[in-house]
PDB file of C-alpha atoms in Angstrom:
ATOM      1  CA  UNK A   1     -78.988  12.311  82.009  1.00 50.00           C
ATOM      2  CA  UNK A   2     -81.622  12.511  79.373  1.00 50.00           C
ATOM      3  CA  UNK A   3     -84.223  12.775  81.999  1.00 48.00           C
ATOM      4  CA  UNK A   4     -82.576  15.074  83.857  1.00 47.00           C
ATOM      5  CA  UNK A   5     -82.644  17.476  80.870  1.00 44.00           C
ATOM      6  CA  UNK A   6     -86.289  16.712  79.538  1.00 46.00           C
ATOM      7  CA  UNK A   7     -87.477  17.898  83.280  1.00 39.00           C
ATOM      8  CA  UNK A   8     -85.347  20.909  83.203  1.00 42.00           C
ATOM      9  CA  UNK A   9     -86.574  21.843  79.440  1.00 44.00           C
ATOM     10  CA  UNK A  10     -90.032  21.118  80.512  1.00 45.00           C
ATOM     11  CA  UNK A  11     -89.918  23.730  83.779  1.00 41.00           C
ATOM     12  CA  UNK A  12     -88.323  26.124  81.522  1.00 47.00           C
ATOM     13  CA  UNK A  13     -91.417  26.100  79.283  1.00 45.00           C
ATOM     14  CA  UNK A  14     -93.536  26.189  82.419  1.00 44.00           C
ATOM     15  CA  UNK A  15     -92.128  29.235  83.134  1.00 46.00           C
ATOM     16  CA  UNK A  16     -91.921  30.917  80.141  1.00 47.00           C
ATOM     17  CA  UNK A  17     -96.237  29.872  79.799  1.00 50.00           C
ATOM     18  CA  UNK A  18     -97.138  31.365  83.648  1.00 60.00           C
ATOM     19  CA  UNK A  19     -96.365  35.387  82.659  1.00 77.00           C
ATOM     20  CA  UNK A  20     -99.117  38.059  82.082  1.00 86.00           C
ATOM     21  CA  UNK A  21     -99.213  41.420  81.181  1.00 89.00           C
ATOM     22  CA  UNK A  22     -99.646  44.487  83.314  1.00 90.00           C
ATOM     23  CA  UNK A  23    -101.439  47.775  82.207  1.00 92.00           C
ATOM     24  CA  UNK A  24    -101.310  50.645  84.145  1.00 93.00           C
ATOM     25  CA  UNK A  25    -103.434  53.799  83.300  1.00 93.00           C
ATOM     26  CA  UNK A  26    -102.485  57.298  84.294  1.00 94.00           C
ATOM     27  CA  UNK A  27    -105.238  59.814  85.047  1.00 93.00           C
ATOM     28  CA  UNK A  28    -105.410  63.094  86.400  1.00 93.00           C
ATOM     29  CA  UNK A  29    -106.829  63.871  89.562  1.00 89.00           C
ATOM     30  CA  UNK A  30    -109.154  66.826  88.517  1.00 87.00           C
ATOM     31  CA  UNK A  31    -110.630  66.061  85.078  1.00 89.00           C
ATOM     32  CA  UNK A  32    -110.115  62.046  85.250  1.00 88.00           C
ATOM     33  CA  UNK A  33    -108.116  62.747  81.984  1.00 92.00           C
ATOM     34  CA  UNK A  34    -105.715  60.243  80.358  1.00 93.00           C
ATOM     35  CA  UNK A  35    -102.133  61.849  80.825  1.00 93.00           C
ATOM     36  CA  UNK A  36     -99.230  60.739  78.171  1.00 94.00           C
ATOM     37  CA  UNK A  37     -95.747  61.022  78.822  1.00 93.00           C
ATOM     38  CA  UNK A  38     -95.801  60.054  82.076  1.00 94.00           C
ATOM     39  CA  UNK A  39     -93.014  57.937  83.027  1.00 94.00           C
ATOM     40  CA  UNK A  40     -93.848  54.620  84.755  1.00 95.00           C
ATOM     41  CA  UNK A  41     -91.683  52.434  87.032  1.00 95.00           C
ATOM     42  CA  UNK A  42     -92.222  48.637  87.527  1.00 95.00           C
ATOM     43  CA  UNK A  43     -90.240  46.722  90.444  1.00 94.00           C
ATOM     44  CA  UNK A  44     -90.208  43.381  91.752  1.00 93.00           C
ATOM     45  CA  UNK A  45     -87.472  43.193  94.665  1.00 92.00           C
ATOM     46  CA  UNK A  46     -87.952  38.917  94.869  1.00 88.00           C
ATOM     47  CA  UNK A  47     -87.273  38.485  91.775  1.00 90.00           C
ATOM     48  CA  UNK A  48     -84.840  41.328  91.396  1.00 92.00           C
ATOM     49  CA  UNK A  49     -87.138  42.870  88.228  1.00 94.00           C
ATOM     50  CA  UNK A  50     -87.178  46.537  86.755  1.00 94.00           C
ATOM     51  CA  UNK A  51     -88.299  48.248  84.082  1.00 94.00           C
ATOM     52  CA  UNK A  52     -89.716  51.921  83.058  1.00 95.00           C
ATOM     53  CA  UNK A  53     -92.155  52.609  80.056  1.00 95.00           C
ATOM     54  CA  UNK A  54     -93.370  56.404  79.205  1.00 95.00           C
ATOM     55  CA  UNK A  55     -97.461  56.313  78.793  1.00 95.00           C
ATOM     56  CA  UNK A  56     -98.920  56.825  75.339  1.00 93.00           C
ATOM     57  CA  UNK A  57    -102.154  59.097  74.232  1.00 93.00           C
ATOM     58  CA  UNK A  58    -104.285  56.915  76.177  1.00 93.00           C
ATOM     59  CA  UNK A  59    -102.283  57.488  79.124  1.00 93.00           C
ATOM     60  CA  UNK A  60    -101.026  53.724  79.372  1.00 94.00           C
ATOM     61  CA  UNK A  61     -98.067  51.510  79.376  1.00 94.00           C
ATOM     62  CA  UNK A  62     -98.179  47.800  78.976  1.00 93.00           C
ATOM     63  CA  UNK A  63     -95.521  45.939  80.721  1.00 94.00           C
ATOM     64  CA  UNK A  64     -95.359  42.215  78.981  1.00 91.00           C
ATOM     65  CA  UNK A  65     -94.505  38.867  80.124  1.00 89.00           C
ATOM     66  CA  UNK A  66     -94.164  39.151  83.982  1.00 91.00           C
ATOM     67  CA  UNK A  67     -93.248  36.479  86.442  1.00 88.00           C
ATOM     68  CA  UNK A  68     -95.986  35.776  88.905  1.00 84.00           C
ATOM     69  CA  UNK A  69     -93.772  35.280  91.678  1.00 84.00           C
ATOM     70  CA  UNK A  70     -93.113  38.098  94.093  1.00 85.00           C
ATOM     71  CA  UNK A  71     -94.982  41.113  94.558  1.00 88.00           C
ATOM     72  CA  UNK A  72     -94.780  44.402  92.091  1.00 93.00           C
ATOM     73  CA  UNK A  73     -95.250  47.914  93.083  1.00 93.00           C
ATOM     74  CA  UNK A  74     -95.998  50.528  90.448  1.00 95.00           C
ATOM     75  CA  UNK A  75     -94.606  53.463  90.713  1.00 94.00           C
ATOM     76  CA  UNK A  76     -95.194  57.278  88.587  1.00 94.00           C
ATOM     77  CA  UNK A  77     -91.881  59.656  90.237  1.00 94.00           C
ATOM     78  CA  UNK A  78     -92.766  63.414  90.475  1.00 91.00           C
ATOM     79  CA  UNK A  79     -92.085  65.812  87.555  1.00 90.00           C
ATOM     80  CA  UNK A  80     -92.117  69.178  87.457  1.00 89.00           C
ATOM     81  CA  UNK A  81     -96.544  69.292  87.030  1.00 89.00           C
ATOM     82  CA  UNK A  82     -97.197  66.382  89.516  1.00 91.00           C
ATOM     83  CA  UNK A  83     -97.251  64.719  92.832  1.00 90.00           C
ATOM     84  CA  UNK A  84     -95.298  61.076  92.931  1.00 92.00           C
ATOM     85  CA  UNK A  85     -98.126  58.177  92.852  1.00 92.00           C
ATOM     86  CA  UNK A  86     -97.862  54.605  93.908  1.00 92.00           C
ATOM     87  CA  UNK A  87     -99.437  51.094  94.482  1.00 91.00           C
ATOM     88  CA  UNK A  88     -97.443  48.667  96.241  1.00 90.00           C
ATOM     89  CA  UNK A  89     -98.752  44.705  96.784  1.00 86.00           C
ATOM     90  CA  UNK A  90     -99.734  43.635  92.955  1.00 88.00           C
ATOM     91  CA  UNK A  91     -99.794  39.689  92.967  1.00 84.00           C
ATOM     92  CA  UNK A  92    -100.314  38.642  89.765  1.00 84.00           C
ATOM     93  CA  UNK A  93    -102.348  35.342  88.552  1.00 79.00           C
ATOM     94  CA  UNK A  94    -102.176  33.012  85.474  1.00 77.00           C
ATOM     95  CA  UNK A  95    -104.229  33.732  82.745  1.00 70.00           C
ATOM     96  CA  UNK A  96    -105.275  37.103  83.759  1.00 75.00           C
ATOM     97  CA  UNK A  97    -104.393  40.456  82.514  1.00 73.00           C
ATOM     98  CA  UNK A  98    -103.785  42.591  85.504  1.00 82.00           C
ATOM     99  CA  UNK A  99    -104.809  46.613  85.086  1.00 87.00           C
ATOM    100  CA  UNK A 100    -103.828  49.523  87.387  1.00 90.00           C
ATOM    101  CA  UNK A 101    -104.755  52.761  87.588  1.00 90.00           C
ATOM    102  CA  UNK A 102    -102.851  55.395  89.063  1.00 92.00           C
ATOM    103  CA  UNK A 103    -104.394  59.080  89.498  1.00 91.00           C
ATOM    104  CA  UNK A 104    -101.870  62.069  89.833  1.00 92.00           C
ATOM    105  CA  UNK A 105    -102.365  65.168  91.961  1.00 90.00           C
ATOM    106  CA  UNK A 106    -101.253  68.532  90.510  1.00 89.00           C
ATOM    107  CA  UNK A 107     -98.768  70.331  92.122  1.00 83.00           C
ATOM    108  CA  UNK A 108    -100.934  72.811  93.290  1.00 72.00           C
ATOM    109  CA  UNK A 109    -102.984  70.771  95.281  1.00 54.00           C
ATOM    110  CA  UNK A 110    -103.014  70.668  99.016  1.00 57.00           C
ATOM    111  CA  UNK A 111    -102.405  66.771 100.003  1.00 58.00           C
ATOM    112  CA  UNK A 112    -102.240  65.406 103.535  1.00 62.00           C
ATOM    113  CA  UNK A 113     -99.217  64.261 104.811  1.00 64.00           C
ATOM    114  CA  UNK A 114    -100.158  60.538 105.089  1.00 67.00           C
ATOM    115  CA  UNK A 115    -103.380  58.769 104.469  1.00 65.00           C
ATOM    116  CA  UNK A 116    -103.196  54.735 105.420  1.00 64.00           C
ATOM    117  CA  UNK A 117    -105.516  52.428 103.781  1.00 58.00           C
ATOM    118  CA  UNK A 118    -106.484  49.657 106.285  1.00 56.00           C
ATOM    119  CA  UNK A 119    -108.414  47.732 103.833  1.00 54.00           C
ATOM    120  CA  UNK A 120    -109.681  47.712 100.348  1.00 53.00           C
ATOM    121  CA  UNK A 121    -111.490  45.666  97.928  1.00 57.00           C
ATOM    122  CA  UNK A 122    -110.939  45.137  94.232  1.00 65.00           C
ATOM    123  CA  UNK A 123    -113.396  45.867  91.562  1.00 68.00           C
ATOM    124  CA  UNK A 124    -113.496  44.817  88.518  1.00 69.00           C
ATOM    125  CA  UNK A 125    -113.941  47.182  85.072  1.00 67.00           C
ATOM    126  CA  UNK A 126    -112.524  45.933  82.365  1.00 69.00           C
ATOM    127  CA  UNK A 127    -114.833  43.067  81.917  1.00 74.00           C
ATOM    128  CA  UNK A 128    -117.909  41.102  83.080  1.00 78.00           C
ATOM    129  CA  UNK A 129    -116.134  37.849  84.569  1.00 81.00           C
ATOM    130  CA  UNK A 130    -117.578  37.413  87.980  1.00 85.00           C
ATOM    131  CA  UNK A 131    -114.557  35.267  90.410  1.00 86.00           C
ATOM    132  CA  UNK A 132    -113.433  35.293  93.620  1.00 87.00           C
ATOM    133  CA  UNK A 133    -110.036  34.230  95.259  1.00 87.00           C
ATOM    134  CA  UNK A 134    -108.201  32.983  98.087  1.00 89.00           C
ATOM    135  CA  UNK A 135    -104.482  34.581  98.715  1.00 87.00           C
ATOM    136  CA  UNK A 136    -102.066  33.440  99.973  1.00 87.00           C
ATOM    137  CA  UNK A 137    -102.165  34.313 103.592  1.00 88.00           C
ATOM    138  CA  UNK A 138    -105.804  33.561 103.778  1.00 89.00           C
ATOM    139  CA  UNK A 139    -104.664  29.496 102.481  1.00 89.00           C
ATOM    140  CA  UNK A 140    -102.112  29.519 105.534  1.00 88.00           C
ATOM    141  CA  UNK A 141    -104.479  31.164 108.222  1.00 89.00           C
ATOM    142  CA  UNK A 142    -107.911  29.340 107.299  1.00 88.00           C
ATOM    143  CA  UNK A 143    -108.612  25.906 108.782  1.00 86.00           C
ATOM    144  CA  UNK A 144    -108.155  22.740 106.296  1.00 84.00           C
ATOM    145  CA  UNK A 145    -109.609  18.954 106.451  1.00 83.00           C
ATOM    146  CA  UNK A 146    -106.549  17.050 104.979  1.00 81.00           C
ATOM    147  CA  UNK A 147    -104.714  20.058 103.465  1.00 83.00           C
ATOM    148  CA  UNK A 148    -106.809  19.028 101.013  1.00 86.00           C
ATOM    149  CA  UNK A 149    -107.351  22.442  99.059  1.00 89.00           C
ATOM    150  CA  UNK A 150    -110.268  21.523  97.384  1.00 88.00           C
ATOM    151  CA  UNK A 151    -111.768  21.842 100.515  1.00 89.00           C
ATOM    152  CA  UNK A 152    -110.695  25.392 101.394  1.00 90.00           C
ATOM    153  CA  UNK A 153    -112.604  26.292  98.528  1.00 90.00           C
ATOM    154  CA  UNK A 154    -115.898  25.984  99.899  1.00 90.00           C
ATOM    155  CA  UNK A 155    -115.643  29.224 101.284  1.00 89.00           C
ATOM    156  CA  UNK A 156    -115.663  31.197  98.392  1.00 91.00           C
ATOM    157  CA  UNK A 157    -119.674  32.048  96.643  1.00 91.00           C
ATOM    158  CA  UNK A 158    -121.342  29.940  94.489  1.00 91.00           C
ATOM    159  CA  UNK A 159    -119.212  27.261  95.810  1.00 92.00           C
ATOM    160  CA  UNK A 160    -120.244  24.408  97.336  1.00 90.00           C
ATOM    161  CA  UNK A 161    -120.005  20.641  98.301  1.00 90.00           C
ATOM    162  CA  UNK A 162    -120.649  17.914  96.039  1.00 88.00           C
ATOM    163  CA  UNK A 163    -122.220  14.835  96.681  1.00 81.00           C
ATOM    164  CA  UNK A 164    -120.562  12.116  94.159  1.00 74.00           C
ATOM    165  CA  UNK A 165    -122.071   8.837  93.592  1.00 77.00           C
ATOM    166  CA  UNK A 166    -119.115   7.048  93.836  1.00 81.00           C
ATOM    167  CA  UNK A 167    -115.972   6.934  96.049  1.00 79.00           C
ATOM    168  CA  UNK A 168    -113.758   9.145  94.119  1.00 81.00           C
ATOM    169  CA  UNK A 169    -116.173  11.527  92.332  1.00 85.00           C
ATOM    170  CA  UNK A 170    -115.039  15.084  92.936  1.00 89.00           C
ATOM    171  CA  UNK A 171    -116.366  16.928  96.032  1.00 88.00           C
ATOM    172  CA  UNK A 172    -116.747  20.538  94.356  1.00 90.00           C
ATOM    173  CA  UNK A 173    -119.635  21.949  92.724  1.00 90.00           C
ATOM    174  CA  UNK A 174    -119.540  25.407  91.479  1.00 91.00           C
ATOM    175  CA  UNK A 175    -123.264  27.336  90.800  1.00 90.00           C
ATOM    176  CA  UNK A 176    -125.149  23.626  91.768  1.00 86.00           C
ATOM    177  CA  UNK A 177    -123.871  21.960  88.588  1.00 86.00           C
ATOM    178  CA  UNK A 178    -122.344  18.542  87.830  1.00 87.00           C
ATOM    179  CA  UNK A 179    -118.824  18.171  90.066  1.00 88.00           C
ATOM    180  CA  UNK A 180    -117.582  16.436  86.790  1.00 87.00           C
ATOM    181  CA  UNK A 181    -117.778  19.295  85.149  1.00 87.00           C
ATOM    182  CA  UNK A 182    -115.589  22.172  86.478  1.00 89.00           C
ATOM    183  CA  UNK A 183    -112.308  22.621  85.215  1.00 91.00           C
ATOM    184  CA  UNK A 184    -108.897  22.333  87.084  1.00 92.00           C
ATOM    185  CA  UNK A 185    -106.117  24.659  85.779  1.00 91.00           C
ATOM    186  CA  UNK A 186    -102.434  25.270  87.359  1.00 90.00           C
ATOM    187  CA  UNK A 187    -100.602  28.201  85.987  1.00 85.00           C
ATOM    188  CA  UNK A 188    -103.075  28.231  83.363  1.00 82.00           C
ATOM    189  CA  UNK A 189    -102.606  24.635  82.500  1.00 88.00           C
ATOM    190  CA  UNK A 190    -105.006  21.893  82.449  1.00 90.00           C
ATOM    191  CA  UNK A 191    -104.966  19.713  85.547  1.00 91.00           C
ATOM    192  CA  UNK A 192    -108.248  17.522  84.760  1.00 91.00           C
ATOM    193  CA  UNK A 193    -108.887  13.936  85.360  1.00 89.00           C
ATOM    194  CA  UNK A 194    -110.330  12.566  82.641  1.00 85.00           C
ATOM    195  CA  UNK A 195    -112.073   9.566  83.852  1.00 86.00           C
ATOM    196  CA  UNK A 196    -112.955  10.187  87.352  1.00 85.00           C
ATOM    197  CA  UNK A 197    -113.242  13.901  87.455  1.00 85.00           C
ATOM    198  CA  UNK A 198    -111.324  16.500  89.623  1.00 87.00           C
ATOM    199  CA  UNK A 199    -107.924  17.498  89.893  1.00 90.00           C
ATOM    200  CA  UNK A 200    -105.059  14.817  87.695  1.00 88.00           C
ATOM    201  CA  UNK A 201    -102.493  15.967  90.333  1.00 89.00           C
ATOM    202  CA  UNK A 202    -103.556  17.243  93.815  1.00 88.00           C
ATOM    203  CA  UNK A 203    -101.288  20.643  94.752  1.00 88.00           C
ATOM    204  CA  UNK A 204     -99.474  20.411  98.016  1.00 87.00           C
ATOM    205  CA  UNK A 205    -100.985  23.553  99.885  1.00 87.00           C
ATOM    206  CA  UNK A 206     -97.678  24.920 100.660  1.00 85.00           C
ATOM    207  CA  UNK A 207     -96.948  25.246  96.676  1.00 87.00           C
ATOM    208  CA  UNK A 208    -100.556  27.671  95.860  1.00 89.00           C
ATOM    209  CA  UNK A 209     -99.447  31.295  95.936  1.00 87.00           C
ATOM    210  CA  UNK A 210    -103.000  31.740  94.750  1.00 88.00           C
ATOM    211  CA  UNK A 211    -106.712  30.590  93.878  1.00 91.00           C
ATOM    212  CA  UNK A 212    -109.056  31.849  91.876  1.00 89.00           C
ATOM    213  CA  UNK A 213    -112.645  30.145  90.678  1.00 91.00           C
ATOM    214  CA  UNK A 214    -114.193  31.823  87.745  1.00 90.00           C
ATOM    215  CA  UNK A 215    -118.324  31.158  88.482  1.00 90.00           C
ATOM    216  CA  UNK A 216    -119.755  32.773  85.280  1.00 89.00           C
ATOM    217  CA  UNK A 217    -119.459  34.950  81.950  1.00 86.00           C
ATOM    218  CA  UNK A 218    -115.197  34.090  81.642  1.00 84.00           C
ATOM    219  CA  UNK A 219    -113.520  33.997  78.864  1.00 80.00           C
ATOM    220  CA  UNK A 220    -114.257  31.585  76.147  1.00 80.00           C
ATOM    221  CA  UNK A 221    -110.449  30.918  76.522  1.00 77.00           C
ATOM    222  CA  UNK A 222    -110.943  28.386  79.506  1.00 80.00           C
ATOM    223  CA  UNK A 223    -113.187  25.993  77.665  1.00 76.00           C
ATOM    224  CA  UNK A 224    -113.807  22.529  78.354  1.00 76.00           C
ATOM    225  CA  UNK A 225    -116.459  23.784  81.263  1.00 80.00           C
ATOM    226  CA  UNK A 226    -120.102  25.573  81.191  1.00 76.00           C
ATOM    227  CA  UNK A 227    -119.553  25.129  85.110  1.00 84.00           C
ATOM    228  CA  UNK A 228    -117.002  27.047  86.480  1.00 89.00           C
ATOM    229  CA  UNK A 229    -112.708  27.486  86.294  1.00 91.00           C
ATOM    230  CA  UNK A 230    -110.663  26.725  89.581  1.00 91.00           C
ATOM    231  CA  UNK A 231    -107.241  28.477  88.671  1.00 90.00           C
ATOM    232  CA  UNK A 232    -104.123  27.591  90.947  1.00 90.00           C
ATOM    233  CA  UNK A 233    -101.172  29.552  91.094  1.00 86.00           C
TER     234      UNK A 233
END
């Protein structure tokens, strides 16, 4: 019975350590202006989450302590000075701060009636961290010795295979450095073998909703690395 407890307390704290924050900025279409008082709507339907916060002068609203399961769409309704804006498909990772920007059209502008997106890539501006990641569908679809997800990750740049000089060493070098030296996270937790190197516990592929290696200039919040992060979710 004790035991029983201890786990439950301990995947309660799990869960309460894997949230981030969300900020989405507001802009308007013409001038690229910051707009306040904009209402904006958060939803989650796997989780069953919702929430609404009202922009400030900087034409944001922070949205704290978010699950990372599911998927969230952001949504800004239509008001009497602007078209309705939307972004459907945020998946959220540990230890990362997610931003969106939304930019509303005035009323008075001529819109199509539908414009479809086939594809689109992600930049980064709000810092200099330079990652790349493997979703979930791509883990499912791609090829995999073993199910051994270290192995999917040679895939992703500046990431490549190690050649240990003894049985166990770990098989992953990121930017030509040391194997022994890159750092394992889950949820934002350390997952490092001390002795040998690599992952402590190996992550049944079906379980990673996400992975993300950090290669250079991440936050000093990682630590224990000057190699390079491998983040599971």
């Amino acid at each position: 019975m004790k035991k029983a407890l201890t786990l439950l307390l301990c995947l309660g704290a799990f869960g309460l350590f894997a949230q981030v924050d969300l900020e989405v900025s507001v802009t308007e279409y013409k001038t690229g202006k910051p707009l306040a008082g904009q209402i904006v709507q958060l939803s989650n339907p796997a989780i069953g989450y919702a929430a609404e916060k009202t922009t400030g002068e900087l034409g944001k609203a922070l949205f704290s302590g978010l699950n990372l399961s599911g998927e969230y769409t952001v949504t800004v309704p239509e008001n009497a000075d602007y078209q309705t804006s939307a972004k459907a498909g945020i998946a959220l990772r540990s230890n990362t701060n997610a931003g969106v920007m939304l930019v509303l059209f005035p009323k008075s502008e001529l819109l199509l009636d539908e414009v479809t997106v086939l594809g689109a890539s992600r930049i980064n501006i709000f810092n200099a961290e330079v990652s790349s990641e493997l979703k979930q569908k791509e883990i499912e679809s791609l090829p995999l010795e073993g199910r051994d997800l270290t192995r999917i990750l040679y895939r992703l740049p500046n990431v490549v295979q190690a050649t240990g000089f003894y049985p166990e060493a770990p098989n992953v070098s990121i930017n030509g450095s040391n194997a022994l030296f890159t750092n394992y996270m889950v949820d934002g937790m350390d997952n490092n073998e001390r002795f040998l190197g690599g992952m402590k516990f190996n992550i049944p592929v079906g379980f990673a909703k996400n992975i993300n290696v950090l290669t250079n200039n991440f936050s000093s919040e990682y630590g224990l690395t000057g190699n390079g992060v491998v983040n599971i979710t």
